[in-house]
PDB file of C-alpha atoms in Angstrom:
ATOM      1  CA  MET A   1      78.487  88.257  96.463  1.00  0.00           C
ATOM      2  CA  GLN A   2      80.228  85.068  97.408  1.00  0.00           C
ATOM      3  CA  ILE A   3      78.862  85.469 100.929  1.00  0.00           C
ATOM      4  CA  PHE A   4      75.267  85.405  99.657  1.00  0.00           C
ATOM      5  CA  THR A   5      75.623  82.208  97.703  1.00  0.00           C
ATOM      6  CA  SER A   6      77.911  80.579 100.261  1.00  0.00           C
ATOM      7  CA  LEU A   7      75.148  80.830 102.838  1.00  0.00           C
ATOM      8  CA  LEU A   8      72.836  79.101 100.399  1.00  0.00           C
ATOM      9  CA  LEU A   9      75.359  76.319  99.868  1.00  0.00           C
ATOM     10  CA  LEU A  10      75.725  75.650 103.575  1.00  0.00           C
ATOM     11  CA  ALA A  11      72.030  74.902 103.785  1.00  0.00           C
ATOM     12  CA  HIS A  12      71.920  73.029 100.488  1.00  0.00           C
ATOM     13  CA  PRO A  13      71.908  69.224 100.774  1.00  0.00           C
ATOM     14  CA  ALA A  14      74.051  68.824  97.653  1.00  0.00           C
ATOM     15  CA  SER A  15      76.927  70.732  99.214  1.00  0.00           C
ATOM     16  CA  GLN A  16      78.053  67.432 100.708  1.00  0.00           C
ATOM     17  CA  ASP A  17      81.058  65.772  99.080  1.00  0.00           C
ATOM     18  CA  ALA A  18      79.520  62.344  98.522  1.00  0.00           C
ATOM     19  CA  SER A  19      76.049  61.285  97.475  1.00  0.00           C
ATOM     20  CA  PRO A  20      73.769  59.953 100.216  1.00  0.00           C
ATOM     21  CA  ASP A  21      73.769  56.584  98.424  1.00  0.00           C
ATOM     22  CA  PRO A  22      77.037  55.171  97.047  1.00  0.00           C
ATOM     23  CA  ASP A  23      75.124  53.424  94.232  1.00  0.00           C
ATOM     24  CA  TRP A  24      73.836  56.703  92.795  1.00  0.00           C
ATOM     25  CA  ASP A  25      75.235  57.629  89.411  1.00  0.00           C
ATOM     26  CA  CYS A  26      74.594  61.150  88.187  1.00  0.00           C
ATOM     27  CA  ALA A  27      75.528  60.084  84.652  1.00  0.00           C
ATOM     28  CA  ASN A  28      72.473  57.824  84.712  1.00  0.00           C
ATOM     29  CA  PRO A  29      70.145  58.658  87.608  1.00  0.00           C
ATOM     30  CA  VAL A  30      67.187  56.334  88.078  1.00  0.00           C
ATOM     31  CA  GLN A  31      65.208  57.238  91.218  1.00  0.00           C
ATOM     32  CA  GLN A  32      63.594  60.636  91.725  1.00  0.00           C
ATOM     33  CA  GLN A  33      65.591  61.270  94.900  1.00  0.00           C
ATOM     34  CA  GLU A  34      68.776  60.489  92.989  1.00  0.00           C
ATOM     35  CA  MET A  35      67.759  62.836  90.167  1.00  0.00           C
ATOM     36  CA  ASN A  36      66.996  65.572  92.693  1.00  0.00           C
ATOM     37  CA  TRP A  37      70.362  65.162  94.406  1.00  0.00           C
ATOM     38  CA  CYS A  38      72.275  65.116  91.122  1.00  0.00           C
ATOM     39  CA  ALA A  39      70.473  68.227  89.871  1.00  0.00           C
ATOM     40  CA  ALA A  40      71.141  70.015  93.165  1.00  0.00           C
ATOM     41  CA  ASN A  41      74.803  69.022  92.968  1.00  0.00           C
ATOM     42  CA  GLU A  42      74.990  70.362  89.399  1.00  0.00           C
ATOM     43  CA  PHE A  43      73.666  73.679  90.700  1.00  0.00           C
ATOM     44  CA  VAL A  44      76.283  73.738  93.472  1.00  0.00           C
ATOM     45  CA  LEU A  45      79.007  73.322  90.842  1.00  0.00           C
ATOM     46  CA  ALA A  46      77.524  76.028  88.605  1.00  0.00           C
ATOM     47  CA  ASP A  47      77.204  78.358  91.582  1.00  0.00           C
ATOM     48  CA  ALA A  48      80.835  77.783  92.556  1.00  0.00           C
ATOM     49  CA  GLU A  49      81.902  78.766  89.025  1.00  0.00           C
ATOM     50  CA  LEU A  50      79.660  81.837  89.244  1.00  0.00           C
ATOM     51  CA  ASN A  51      81.423  82.835  92.472  1.00  0.00           C
ATOM     52  CA  ARG A  52      84.849  82.435  90.854  1.00  0.00           C
ATOM     53  CA  GLN A  53      83.743  84.549  87.902  1.00  0.00           C
ATOM     54  CA  TRP A  54      82.189  87.113  90.242  1.00  0.00           C
ATOM     55  CA  ALA A  55      85.577  87.596  91.903  1.00  0.00           C
ATOM     56  CA  ARG A  56      87.245  88.226  88.527  1.00  0.00           C
ATOM     57  CA  THR A  57      84.512  90.483  87.174  1.00  0.00           C
ATOM     58  CA  SER A  58      84.144  92.538  90.331  1.00  0.00           C
ATOM     59  CA  ALA A  59      87.921  93.044  90.420  1.00  0.00           C
ATOM     60  CA  ALA A  60      87.796  94.252  86.812  1.00  0.00           C
ATOM     61  CA  MET A  61      84.981  96.679  87.658  1.00  0.00           C
ATOM     62  CA  ARG A  62      86.937  98.054  90.623  1.00  0.00           C
ATOM     63  CA  MET A  63      89.926  98.569  88.335  1.00  0.00           C
ATOM     64  CA  ARG A  64      87.702 100.482  85.909  1.00  0.00           C
ATOM     65  CA  ASP A  65      86.494 102.617  88.782  1.00  0.00           C
ATOM     66  CA  ASP A  66      90.109 103.298  89.795  1.00  0.00           C
ATOM     67  CA  ALA A  67      91.092 104.134  86.219  1.00  0.00           C
ATOM     68  CA  TRP A  68      88.159 106.541  85.925  1.00  0.00           C
ATOM     69  CA  GLY A  69      89.483 108.184  89.067  1.00  0.00           C
ATOM     70  CA  ASP A  70      89.022 111.817  89.933  1.00  0.00           C
ATOM     71  CA  ASP A  71      88.165 112.833  86.382  1.00  0.00           C
ATOM     72  CA  VAL A  72      84.494 112.338  87.185  1.00  0.00           C
ATOM     73  CA  SER A  73      82.733 115.614  87.780  1.00  0.00           C
ATOM     74  CA  PRO A  74      79.570 115.246  89.875  1.00  0.00           C
ATOM     75  CA  ASP A  75      78.155 118.128  87.861  1.00  0.00           C
ATOM     76  CA  TRP A  76      77.976 116.029  84.715  1.00  0.00           C
ATOM     77  CA  ASP A  77      78.057 112.416  85.877  1.00  0.00           C
ATOM     78  CA  ALA A  78      76.900 111.477  89.347  1.00  0.00           C
ATOM     79  CA  ARG A  79      75.943 107.936  88.380  1.00  0.00           C
ATOM     80  CA  PRO A  80      77.284 104.997  90.384  1.00  0.00           C
ATOM     81  CA  GLY A  81      80.546 103.460  89.252  1.00  0.00           C
ATOM     82  CA  TRP A  82      81.185 100.158  87.539  1.00  0.00           C
ATOM     83  CA  PHE A  83      81.442  98.066  90.706  1.00  0.00           C
ATOM     84  CA  ASP A  84      78.436  99.629  92.437  1.00  0.00           C
ATOM     85  CA  SER A  85      76.345  99.088  89.301  1.00  0.00           C
ATOM     86  CA  LEU A  86      77.546  95.491  89.012  1.00  0.00           C
ATOM     87  CA  LEU A  87      76.740  94.803  92.668  1.00  0.00           C
ATOM     88  CA  GLU A  88      73.256  96.260  92.276  1.00  0.00           C
ATOM     89  CA  ALA A  89      72.669  94.158  89.158  1.00  0.00           C
ATOM     90  CA  GLN A  90      73.954  90.982  90.809  1.00  0.00           C
ATOM     91  CA  ARG A  91      71.737  91.403  93.832  1.00  0.00           C
ATOM     92  CA  ALA A  92      68.730  91.965  91.582  1.00  0.00           C
ATOM     93  CA  TRP A  93      69.713  88.964  89.463  1.00  0.00           C
ATOM     94  CA  LEU A  94      69.920  86.681  92.523  1.00  0.00           C
ATOM     95  CA  THR A  95      66.432  87.783  93.576  1.00  0.00           C
ATOM     96  CA  PHE A  96      65.170  87.192  90.037  1.00  0.00           C
ATOM     97  CA  ARG A  97      66.818  83.764  89.718  1.00  0.00           C
ATOM     98  CA  ASP A  98      65.445  82.448  92.975  1.00  0.00           C
ATOM     99  CA  ALA A  99      61.890  83.731  92.381  1.00  0.00           C
ATOM    100  CA  HIS A 100      61.820  82.609  88.756  1.00  0.00           C
ATOM    101  CA  CYS A 101      63.057  79.118  89.591  1.00  0.00           C
ATOM    102  CA  ARG A 102      60.597  78.841  92.453  1.00  0.00           C
ATOM    103  CA  ILE A 103      57.877  79.439  89.840  1.00  0.00           C
ATOM    104  CA  ASP A 104      59.414  76.765  87.606  1.00  0.00           C
ATOM    105  CA  GLY A 105      59.173  74.350  90.515  1.00  0.00           C
ATOM    106  CA  TYR A 106      55.492  75.111  90.948  1.00  0.00           C
ATOM    107  CA  ALA A 107      54.824  72.961  87.867  1.00  0.00           C
ATOM    108  CA  ALA A 108      55.218  70.082  90.350  1.00  0.00           C
ATOM    109  CA  ARG A 109      54.365  72.039  93.491  1.00  0.00           C
ATOM    110  CA  GLY A 110      54.629  69.845  96.543  1.00  0.00           C
ATOM    111  CA  GLY A 111      55.665  66.807  94.534  1.00  0.00           C
ATOM    112  CA  SER A 112      58.919  64.921  94.444  1.00  0.00           C
ATOM    113  CA  LEU A 113      59.788  66.450  91.052  1.00  0.00           C
ATOM    114  CA  GLU A 114      59.731  70.043  92.361  1.00  0.00           C
ATOM    115  CA  PRO A 115      63.353  70.085  93.658  1.00  0.00           C
ATOM    116  CA  LEU A 116      64.607  68.796  90.291  1.00  0.00           C
ATOM    117  CA  LEU A 117      62.772  71.541  88.412  1.00  0.00           C
ATOM    118  CA  VAL A 118      64.096  74.248  90.739  1.00  0.00           C
ATOM    119  CA  SER A 119      67.692  73.011  90.636  1.00  0.00           C
ATOM    120  CA  THR A 120      67.661  72.592  86.864  1.00  0.00           C
ATOM    121  CA  CYS A 121      66.367  76.130  86.442  1.00  0.00           C
ATOM    122  CA  GLN A 122      68.934  77.517  88.890  1.00  0.00           C
ATOM    123  CA  THR A 123      71.743  75.740  87.070  1.00  0.00           C
ATOM    124  CA  ALA A 124      70.679  77.034  83.660  1.00  0.00           C
ATOM    125  CA  LEU A 125      70.262  80.630  84.804  1.00  0.00           C
ATOM    126  CA  THR A 126      73.494  80.514  86.805  1.00  0.00           C
ATOM    127  CA  LYS A 127      75.495  79.267  83.828  1.00  0.00           C
ATOM    128  CA  THR A 128      74.024  82.035  81.684  1.00  0.00           C
ATOM    129  CA  ARG A 129      74.833  84.643  84.318  1.00  0.00           C
ATOM    130  CA  THR A 130      78.388  83.331  84.633  1.00  0.00           C
ATOM    131  CA  GLN A 131      78.862  83.923  80.911  1.00  0.00           C
ATOM    132  CA  GLU A 132      77.360  87.404  81.221  1.00  0.00           C
ATOM    133  CA  LEU A 133      79.841  88.220  83.993  1.00  0.00           C
ATOM    134  CA  ARG A 134      82.670  86.827  81.859  1.00  0.00           C
ATOM    135  CA  ASP A 135      81.552  89.064  78.977  1.00  0.00           C
ATOM    136  CA  LEU A 136      81.495  92.121  81.278  1.00  0.00           C
ATOM    137  CA  GLU A 137      85.009  91.328  82.458  1.00  0.00           C
ATOM    138  CA  ASP A 138      86.268  91.014  78.878  1.00  0.00           C
ATOM    139  CA  TRP A 139      84.304  93.762  77.100  1.00  0.00           C
ATOM    140  CA  ASP A 140      87.199  96.176  76.733  1.00  0.00           C
ATOM    141  CA  ARG A 141      89.867  93.685  75.722  1.00  0.00           C
TER     142      ARG A 141
END
């Protein structure tokens, strides 16, 4: 999964280390361009945390698959394992997030506010998904 979001980050303007304008302050953004950059940067940070949690959760799912082992009889349970199900869900979630947030942006379609709306939506959904992944990792503890 990290590959999917890493490709997005490479193309994302906020993946740069420093703001385009040294006077910009994300604690108190003033101009629309500054707000857009700060919101995009917030998404980059949320996405990085999602990727770290993905690594932990996917490792936990693989361990569950290993623990389940050869006891699975295809005659009674041919469903995909924990990791395969998680991967399928994550791919679907990424598609959902991007389409849903694109719709959020349409409230200002073509305007300078659109990137802020999209990034804010992506950040919110990504933080929620990170918690969901954390809960999946911890559910049997």
